[in-house]
mmCIF file with all atom_site columns, C-alpha atoms in Angstrom:
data_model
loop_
_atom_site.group_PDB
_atom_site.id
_atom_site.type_symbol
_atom_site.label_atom_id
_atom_site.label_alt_id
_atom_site.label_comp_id
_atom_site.label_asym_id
_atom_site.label_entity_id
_atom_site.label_seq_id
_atom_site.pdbx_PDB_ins_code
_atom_site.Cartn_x
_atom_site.Cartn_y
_atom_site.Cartn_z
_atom_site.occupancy
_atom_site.B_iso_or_equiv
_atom_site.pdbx_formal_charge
_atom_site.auth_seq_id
_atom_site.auth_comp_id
_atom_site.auth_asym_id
_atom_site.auth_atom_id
_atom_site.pdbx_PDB_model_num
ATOM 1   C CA . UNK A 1 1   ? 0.000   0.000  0.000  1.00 67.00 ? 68  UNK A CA 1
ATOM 2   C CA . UNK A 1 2   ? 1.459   3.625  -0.950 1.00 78.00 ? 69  UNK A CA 1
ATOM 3   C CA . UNK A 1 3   ? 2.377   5.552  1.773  1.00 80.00 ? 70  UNK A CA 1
ATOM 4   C CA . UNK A 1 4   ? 0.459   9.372  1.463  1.00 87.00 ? 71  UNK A CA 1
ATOM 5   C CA . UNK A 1 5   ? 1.728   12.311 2.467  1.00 87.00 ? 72  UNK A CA 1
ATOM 6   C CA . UNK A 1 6   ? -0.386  14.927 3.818  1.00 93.00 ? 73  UNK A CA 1
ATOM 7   C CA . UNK A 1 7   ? 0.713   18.515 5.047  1.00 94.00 ? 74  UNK A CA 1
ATOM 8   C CA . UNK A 1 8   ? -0.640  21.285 7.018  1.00 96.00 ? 75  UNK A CA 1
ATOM 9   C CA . UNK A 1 9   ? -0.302  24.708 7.297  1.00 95.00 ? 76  UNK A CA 1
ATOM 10  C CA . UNK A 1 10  ? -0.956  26.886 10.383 1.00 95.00 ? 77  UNK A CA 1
ATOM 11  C CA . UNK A 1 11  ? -4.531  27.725 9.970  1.00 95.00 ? 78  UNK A CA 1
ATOM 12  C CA . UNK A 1 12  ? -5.315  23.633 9.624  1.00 96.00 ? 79  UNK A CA 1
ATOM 13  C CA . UNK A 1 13  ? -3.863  23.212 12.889 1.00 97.00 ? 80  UNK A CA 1
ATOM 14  C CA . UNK A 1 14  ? -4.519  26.070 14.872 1.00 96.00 ? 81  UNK A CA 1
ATOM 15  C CA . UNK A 1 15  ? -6.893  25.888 17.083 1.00 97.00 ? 82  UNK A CA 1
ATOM 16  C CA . UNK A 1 16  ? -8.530  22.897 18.792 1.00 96.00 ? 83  UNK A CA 1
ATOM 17  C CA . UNK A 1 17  ? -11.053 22.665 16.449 1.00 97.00 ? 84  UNK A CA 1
ATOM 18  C CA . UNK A 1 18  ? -9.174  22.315 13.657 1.00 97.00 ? 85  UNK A CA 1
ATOM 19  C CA . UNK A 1 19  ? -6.901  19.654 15.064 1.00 97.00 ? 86  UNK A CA 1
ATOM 20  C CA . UNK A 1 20  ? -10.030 17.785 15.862 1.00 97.00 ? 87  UNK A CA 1
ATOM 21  C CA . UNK A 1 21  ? -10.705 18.393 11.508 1.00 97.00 ? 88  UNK A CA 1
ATOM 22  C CA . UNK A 1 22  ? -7.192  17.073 11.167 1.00 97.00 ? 89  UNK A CA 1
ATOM 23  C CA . UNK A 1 23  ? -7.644  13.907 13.007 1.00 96.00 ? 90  UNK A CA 1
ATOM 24  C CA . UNK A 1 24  ? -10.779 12.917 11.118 1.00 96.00 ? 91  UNK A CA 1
ATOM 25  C CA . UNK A 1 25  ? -8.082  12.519 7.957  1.00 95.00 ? 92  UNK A CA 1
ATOM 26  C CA . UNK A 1 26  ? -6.024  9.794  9.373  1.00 95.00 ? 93  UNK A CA 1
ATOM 27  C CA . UNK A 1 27  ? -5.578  6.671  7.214  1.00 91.00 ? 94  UNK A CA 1
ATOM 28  C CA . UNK A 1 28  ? -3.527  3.718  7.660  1.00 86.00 ? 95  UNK A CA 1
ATOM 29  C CA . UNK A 1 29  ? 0.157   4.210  5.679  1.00 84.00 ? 96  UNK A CA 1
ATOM 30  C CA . UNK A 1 30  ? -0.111  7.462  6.374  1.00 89.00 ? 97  UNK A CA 1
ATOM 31  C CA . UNK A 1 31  ? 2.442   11.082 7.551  1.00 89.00 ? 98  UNK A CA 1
ATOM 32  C CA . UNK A 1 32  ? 1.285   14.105 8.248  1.00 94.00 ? 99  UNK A CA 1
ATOM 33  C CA . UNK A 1 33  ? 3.741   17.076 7.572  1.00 93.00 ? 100 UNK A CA 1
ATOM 34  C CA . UNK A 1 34  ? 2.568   20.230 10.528 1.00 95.00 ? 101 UNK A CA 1
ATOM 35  C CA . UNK A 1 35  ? 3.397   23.873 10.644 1.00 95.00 ? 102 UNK A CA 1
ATOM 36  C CA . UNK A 1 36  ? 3.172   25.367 13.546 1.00 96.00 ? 103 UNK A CA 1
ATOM 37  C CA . UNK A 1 37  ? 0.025   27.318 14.577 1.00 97.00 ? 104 UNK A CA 1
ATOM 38  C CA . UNK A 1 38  ? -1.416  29.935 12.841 1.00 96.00 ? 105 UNK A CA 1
ATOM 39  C CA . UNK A 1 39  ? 0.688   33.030 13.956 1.00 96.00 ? 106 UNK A CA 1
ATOM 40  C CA . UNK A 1 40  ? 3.306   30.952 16.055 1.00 96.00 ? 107 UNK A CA 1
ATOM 41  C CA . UNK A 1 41  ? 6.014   31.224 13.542 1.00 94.00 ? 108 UNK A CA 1
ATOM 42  C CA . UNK A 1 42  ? 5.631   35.312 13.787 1.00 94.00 ? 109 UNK A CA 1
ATOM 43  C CA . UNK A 1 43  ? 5.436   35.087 17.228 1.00 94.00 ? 110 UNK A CA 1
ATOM 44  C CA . UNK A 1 44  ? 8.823   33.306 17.408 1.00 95.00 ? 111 UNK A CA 1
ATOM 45  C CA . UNK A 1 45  ? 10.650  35.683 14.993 1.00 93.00 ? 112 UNK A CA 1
ATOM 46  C CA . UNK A 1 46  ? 9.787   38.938 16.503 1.00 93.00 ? 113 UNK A CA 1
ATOM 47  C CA . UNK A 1 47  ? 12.976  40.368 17.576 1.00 87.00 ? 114 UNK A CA 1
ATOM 48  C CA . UNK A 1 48  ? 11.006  43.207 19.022 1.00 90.00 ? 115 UNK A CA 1
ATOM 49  C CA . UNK A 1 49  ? 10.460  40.330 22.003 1.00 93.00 ? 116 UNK A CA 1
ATOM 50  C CA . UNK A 1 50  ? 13.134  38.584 24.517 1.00 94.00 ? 117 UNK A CA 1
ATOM 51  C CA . UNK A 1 51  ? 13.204  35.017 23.084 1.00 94.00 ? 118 UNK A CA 1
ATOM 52  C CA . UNK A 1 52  ? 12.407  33.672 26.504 1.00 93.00 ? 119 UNK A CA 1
ATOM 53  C CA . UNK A 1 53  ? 9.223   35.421 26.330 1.00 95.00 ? 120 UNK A CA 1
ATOM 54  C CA . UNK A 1 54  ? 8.531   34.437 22.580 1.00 95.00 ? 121 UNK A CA 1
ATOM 55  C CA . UNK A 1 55  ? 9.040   30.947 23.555 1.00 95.00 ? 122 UNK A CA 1
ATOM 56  C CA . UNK A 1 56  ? 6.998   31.283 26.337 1.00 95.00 ? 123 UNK A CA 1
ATOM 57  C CA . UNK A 1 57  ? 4.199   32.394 24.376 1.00 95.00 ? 124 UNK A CA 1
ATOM 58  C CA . UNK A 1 58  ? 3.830   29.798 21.944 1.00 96.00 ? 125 UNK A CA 1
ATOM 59  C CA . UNK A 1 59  ? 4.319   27.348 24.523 1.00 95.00 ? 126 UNK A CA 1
ATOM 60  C CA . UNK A 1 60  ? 1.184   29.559 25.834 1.00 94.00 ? 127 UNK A CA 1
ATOM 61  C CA . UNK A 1 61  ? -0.302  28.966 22.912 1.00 96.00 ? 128 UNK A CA 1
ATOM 62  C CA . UNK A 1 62  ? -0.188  25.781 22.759 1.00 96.00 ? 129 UNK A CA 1
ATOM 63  C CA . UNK A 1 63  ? -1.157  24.696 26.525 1.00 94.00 ? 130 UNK A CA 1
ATOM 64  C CA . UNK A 1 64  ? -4.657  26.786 25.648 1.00 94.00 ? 131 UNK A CA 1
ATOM 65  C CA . UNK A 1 65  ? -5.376  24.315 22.844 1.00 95.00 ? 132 UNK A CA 1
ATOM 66  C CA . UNK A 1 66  ? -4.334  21.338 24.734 1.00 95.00 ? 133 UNK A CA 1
ATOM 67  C CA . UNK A 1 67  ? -6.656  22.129 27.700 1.00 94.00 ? 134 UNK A CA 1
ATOM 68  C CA . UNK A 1 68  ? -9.012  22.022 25.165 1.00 94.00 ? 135 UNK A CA 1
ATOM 69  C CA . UNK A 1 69  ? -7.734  18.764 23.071 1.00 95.00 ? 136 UNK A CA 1
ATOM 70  C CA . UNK A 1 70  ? -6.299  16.016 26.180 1.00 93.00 ? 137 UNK A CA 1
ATOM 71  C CA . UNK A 1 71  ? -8.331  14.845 28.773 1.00 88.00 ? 138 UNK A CA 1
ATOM 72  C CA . UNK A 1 72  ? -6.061  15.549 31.403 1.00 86.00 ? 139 UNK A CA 1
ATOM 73  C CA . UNK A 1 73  ? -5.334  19.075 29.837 1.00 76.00 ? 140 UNK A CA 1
ATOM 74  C CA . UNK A 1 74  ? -2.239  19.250 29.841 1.00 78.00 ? 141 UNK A CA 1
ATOM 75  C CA . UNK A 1 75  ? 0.709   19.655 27.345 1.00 81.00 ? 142 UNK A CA 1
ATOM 76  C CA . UNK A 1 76  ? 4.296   18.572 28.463 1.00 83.00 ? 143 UNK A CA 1
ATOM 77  C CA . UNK A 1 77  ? 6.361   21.105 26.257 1.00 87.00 ? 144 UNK A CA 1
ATOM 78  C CA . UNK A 1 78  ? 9.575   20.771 28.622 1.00 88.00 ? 145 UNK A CA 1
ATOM 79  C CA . UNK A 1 79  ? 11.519  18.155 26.121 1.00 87.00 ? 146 UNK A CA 1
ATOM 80  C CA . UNK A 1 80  ? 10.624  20.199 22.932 1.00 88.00 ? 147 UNK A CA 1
ATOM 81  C CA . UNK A 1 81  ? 11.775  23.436 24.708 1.00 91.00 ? 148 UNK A CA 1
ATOM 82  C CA . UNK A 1 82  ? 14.488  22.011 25.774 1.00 89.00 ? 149 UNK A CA 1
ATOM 83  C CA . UNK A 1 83  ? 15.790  20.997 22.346 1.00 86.00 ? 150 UNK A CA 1
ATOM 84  C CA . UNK A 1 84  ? 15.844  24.539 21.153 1.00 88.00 ? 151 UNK A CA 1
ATOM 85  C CA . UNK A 1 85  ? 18.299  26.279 21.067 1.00 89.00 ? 152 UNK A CA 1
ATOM 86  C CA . UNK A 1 86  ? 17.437  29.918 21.965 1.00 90.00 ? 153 UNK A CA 1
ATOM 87  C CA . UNK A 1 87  ? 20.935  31.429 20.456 1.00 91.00 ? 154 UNK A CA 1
ATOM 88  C CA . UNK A 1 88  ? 19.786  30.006 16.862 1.00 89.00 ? 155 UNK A CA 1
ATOM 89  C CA . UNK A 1 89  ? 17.175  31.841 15.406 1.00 89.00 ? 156 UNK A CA 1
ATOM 90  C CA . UNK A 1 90  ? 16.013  28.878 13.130 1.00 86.00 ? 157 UNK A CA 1
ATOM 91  C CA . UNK A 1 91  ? 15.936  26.665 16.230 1.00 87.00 ? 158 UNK A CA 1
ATOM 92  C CA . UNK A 1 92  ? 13.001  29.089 17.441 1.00 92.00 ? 159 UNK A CA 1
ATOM 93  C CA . UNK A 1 93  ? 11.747  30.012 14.771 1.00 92.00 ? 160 UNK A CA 1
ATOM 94  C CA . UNK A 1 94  ? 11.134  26.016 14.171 1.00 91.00 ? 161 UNK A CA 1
ATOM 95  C CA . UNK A 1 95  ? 9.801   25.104 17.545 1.00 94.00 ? 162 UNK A CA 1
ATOM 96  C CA . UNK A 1 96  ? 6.396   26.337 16.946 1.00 95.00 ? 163 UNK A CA 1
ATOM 97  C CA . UNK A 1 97  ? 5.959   23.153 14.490 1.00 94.00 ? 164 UNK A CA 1
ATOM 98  C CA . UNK A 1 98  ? 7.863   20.733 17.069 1.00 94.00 ? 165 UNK A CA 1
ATOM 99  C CA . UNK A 1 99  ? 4.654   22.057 19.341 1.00 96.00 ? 166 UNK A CA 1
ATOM 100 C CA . UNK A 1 100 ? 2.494   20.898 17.009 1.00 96.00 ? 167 UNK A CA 1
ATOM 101 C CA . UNK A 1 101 ? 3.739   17.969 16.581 1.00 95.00 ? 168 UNK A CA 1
ATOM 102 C CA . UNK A 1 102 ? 3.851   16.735 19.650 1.00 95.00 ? 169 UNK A CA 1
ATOM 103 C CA . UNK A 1 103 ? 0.420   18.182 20.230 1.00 96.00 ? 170 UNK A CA 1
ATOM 104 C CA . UNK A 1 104 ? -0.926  16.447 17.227 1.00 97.00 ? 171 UNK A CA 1
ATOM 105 C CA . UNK A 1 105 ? 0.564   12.968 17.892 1.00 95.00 ? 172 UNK A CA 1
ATOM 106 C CA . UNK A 1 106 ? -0.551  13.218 21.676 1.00 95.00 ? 173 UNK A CA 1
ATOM 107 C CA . UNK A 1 107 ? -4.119  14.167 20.798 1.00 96.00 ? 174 UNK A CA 1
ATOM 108 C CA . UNK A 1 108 ? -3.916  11.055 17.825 1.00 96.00 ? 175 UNK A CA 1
ATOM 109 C CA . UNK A 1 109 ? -2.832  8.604  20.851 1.00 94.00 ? 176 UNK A CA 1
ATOM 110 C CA . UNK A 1 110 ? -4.933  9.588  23.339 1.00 93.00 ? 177 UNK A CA 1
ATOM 111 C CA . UNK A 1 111 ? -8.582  10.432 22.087 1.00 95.00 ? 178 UNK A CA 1
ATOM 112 C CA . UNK A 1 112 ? -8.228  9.020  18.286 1.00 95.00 ? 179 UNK A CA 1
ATOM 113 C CA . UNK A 1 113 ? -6.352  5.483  19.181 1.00 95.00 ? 180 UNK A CA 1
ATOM 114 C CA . UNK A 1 114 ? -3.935  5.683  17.163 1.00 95.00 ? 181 UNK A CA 1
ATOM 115 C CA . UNK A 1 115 ? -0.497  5.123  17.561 1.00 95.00 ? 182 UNK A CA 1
ATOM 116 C CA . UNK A 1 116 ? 1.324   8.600  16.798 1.00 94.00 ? 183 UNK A CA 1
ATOM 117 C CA . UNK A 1 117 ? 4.987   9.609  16.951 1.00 90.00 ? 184 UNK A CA 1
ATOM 118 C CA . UNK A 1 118 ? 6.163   13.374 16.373 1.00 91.00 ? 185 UNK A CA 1
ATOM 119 C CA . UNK A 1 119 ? 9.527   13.274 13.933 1.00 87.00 ? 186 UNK A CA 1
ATOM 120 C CA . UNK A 1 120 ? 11.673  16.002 14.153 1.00 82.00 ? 187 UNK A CA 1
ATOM 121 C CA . UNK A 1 121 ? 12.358  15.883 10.445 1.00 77.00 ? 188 UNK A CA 1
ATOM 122 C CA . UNK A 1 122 ? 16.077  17.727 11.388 1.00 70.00 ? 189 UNK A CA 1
ATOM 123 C CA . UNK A 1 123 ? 16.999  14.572 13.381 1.00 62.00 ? 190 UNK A CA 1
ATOM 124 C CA . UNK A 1 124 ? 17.752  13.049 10.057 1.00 54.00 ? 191 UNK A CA 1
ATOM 125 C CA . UNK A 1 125 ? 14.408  11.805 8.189  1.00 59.00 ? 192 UNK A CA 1
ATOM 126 C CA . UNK A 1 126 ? 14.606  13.769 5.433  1.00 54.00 ? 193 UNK A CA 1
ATOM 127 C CA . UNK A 1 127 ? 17.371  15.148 3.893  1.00 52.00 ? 194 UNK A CA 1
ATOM 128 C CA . UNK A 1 128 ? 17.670  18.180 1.657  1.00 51.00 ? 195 UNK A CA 1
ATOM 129 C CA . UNK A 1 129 ? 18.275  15.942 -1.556 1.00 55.00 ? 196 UNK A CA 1
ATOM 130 C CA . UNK A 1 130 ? 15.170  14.944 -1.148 1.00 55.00 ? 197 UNK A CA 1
ATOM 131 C CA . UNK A 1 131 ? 15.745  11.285 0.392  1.00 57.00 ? 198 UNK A CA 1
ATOM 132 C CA . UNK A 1 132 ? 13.977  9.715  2.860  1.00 58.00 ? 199 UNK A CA 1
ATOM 133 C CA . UNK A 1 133 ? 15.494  7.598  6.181  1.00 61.00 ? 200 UNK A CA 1
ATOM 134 C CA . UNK A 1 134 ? 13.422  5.282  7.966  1.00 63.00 ? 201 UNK A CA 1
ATOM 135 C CA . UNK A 1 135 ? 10.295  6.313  9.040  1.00 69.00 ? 202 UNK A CA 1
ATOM 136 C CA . UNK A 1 136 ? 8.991   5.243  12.570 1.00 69.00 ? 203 UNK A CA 1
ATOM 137 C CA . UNK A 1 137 ? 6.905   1.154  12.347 1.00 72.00 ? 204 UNK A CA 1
ATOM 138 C CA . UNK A 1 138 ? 3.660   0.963  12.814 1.00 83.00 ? 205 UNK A CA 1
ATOM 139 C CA . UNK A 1 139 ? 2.284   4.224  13.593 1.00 87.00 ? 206 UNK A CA 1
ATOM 140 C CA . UNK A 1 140 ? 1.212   8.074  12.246 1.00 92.00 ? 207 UNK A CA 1
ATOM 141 C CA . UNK A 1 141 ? 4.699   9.989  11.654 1.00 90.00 ? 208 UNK A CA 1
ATOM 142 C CA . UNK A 1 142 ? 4.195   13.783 12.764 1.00 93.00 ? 209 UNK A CA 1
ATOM 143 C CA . UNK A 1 143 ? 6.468   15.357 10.742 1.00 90.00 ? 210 UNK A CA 1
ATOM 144 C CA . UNK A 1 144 ? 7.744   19.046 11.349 1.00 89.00 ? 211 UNK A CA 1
ATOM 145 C CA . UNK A 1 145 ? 7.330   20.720 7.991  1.00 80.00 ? 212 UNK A CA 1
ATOM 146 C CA . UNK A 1 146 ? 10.003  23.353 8.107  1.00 70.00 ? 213 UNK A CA 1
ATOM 147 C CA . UNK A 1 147 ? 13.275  22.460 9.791  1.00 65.00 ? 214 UNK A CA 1
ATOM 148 C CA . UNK A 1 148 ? 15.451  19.928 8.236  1.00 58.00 ? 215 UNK A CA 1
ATOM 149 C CA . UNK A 1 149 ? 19.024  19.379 7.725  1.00 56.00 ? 216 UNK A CA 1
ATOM 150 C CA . UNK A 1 150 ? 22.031  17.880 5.723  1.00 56.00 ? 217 UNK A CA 1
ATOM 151 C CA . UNK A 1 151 ? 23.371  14.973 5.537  1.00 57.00 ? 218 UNK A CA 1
ATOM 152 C CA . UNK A 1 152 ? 26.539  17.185 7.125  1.00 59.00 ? 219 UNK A CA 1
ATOM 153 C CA . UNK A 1 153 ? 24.597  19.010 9.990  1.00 54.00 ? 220 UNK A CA 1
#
């Protein structure tokens, strides 16, 4: 069975609502490609703001829709925060769609049933020349849709 490959922009997955719209797409042999929120990315790159506070904020962001999506309404963001690297402004600017990721694949578990894993796509999945590594067995890749890598870093 062909694997398909479905992305979405910021307004598809930002709010809880539309997340919820977003689910209702799953299909087996599939990987969904997120952006972050609608306005996140902004948020992030506005040098205007301290990048703790930026961070903060879409973290913010993100803990609103969550109390809205999980049962238990809550949204661990710690690990994804922690990843970024708040010197390197493509590190924030991409950890709006890391949210979403692991926002998305943590809803998909929990309420939808189906086994979800977020994939930073900069830890090596895809590479710039357009090949693919191994994508995770047996469940829904979350793929971030922006940051990525070479082969060299």
């Amino acid at each position: 069975m062909p694997v398909v490959v479905s992305k979405f922009g910021g307004s598809s997955v930002g709010s809880a609502a539309a997340v919820r719209r977003v689910a209702l797409l799953i299909r087996p042999q599939s990987v969904f490609v997120l952006s972050a929120a609608y306005g996140v990315t902004n948020l992030l790159v506005d040098a205007a703001v301290p990048v703790a506070s930026r961070i903060d904020r879409a973290v913010g962001v993100y803990a609103d829709m969550a109390s809205d999506l999980l049962p238990h309404g809550r949204f661990e963001a710690g690990a994804v925060v922690d990843m970024t690297d708040a010197s390197n402004p493509c590190s924030v600017a991409g950890l709006g769609e890391r949210l979403s990721c692991e926002l998305f694949a943590s809803y998909a578990r929990e309420i939808v049933g189906v086994a979800a894993q977020a994939v930073h796509a900069d830890r090596g999945l895809i590479w710039q020349d357009g090949s693919v590594g191994r994508l995770p067995p047996d469940c829904l890749p979350v793929v971030t849709g922006f940051i990525a890598q070479g082969r060299a870093g």
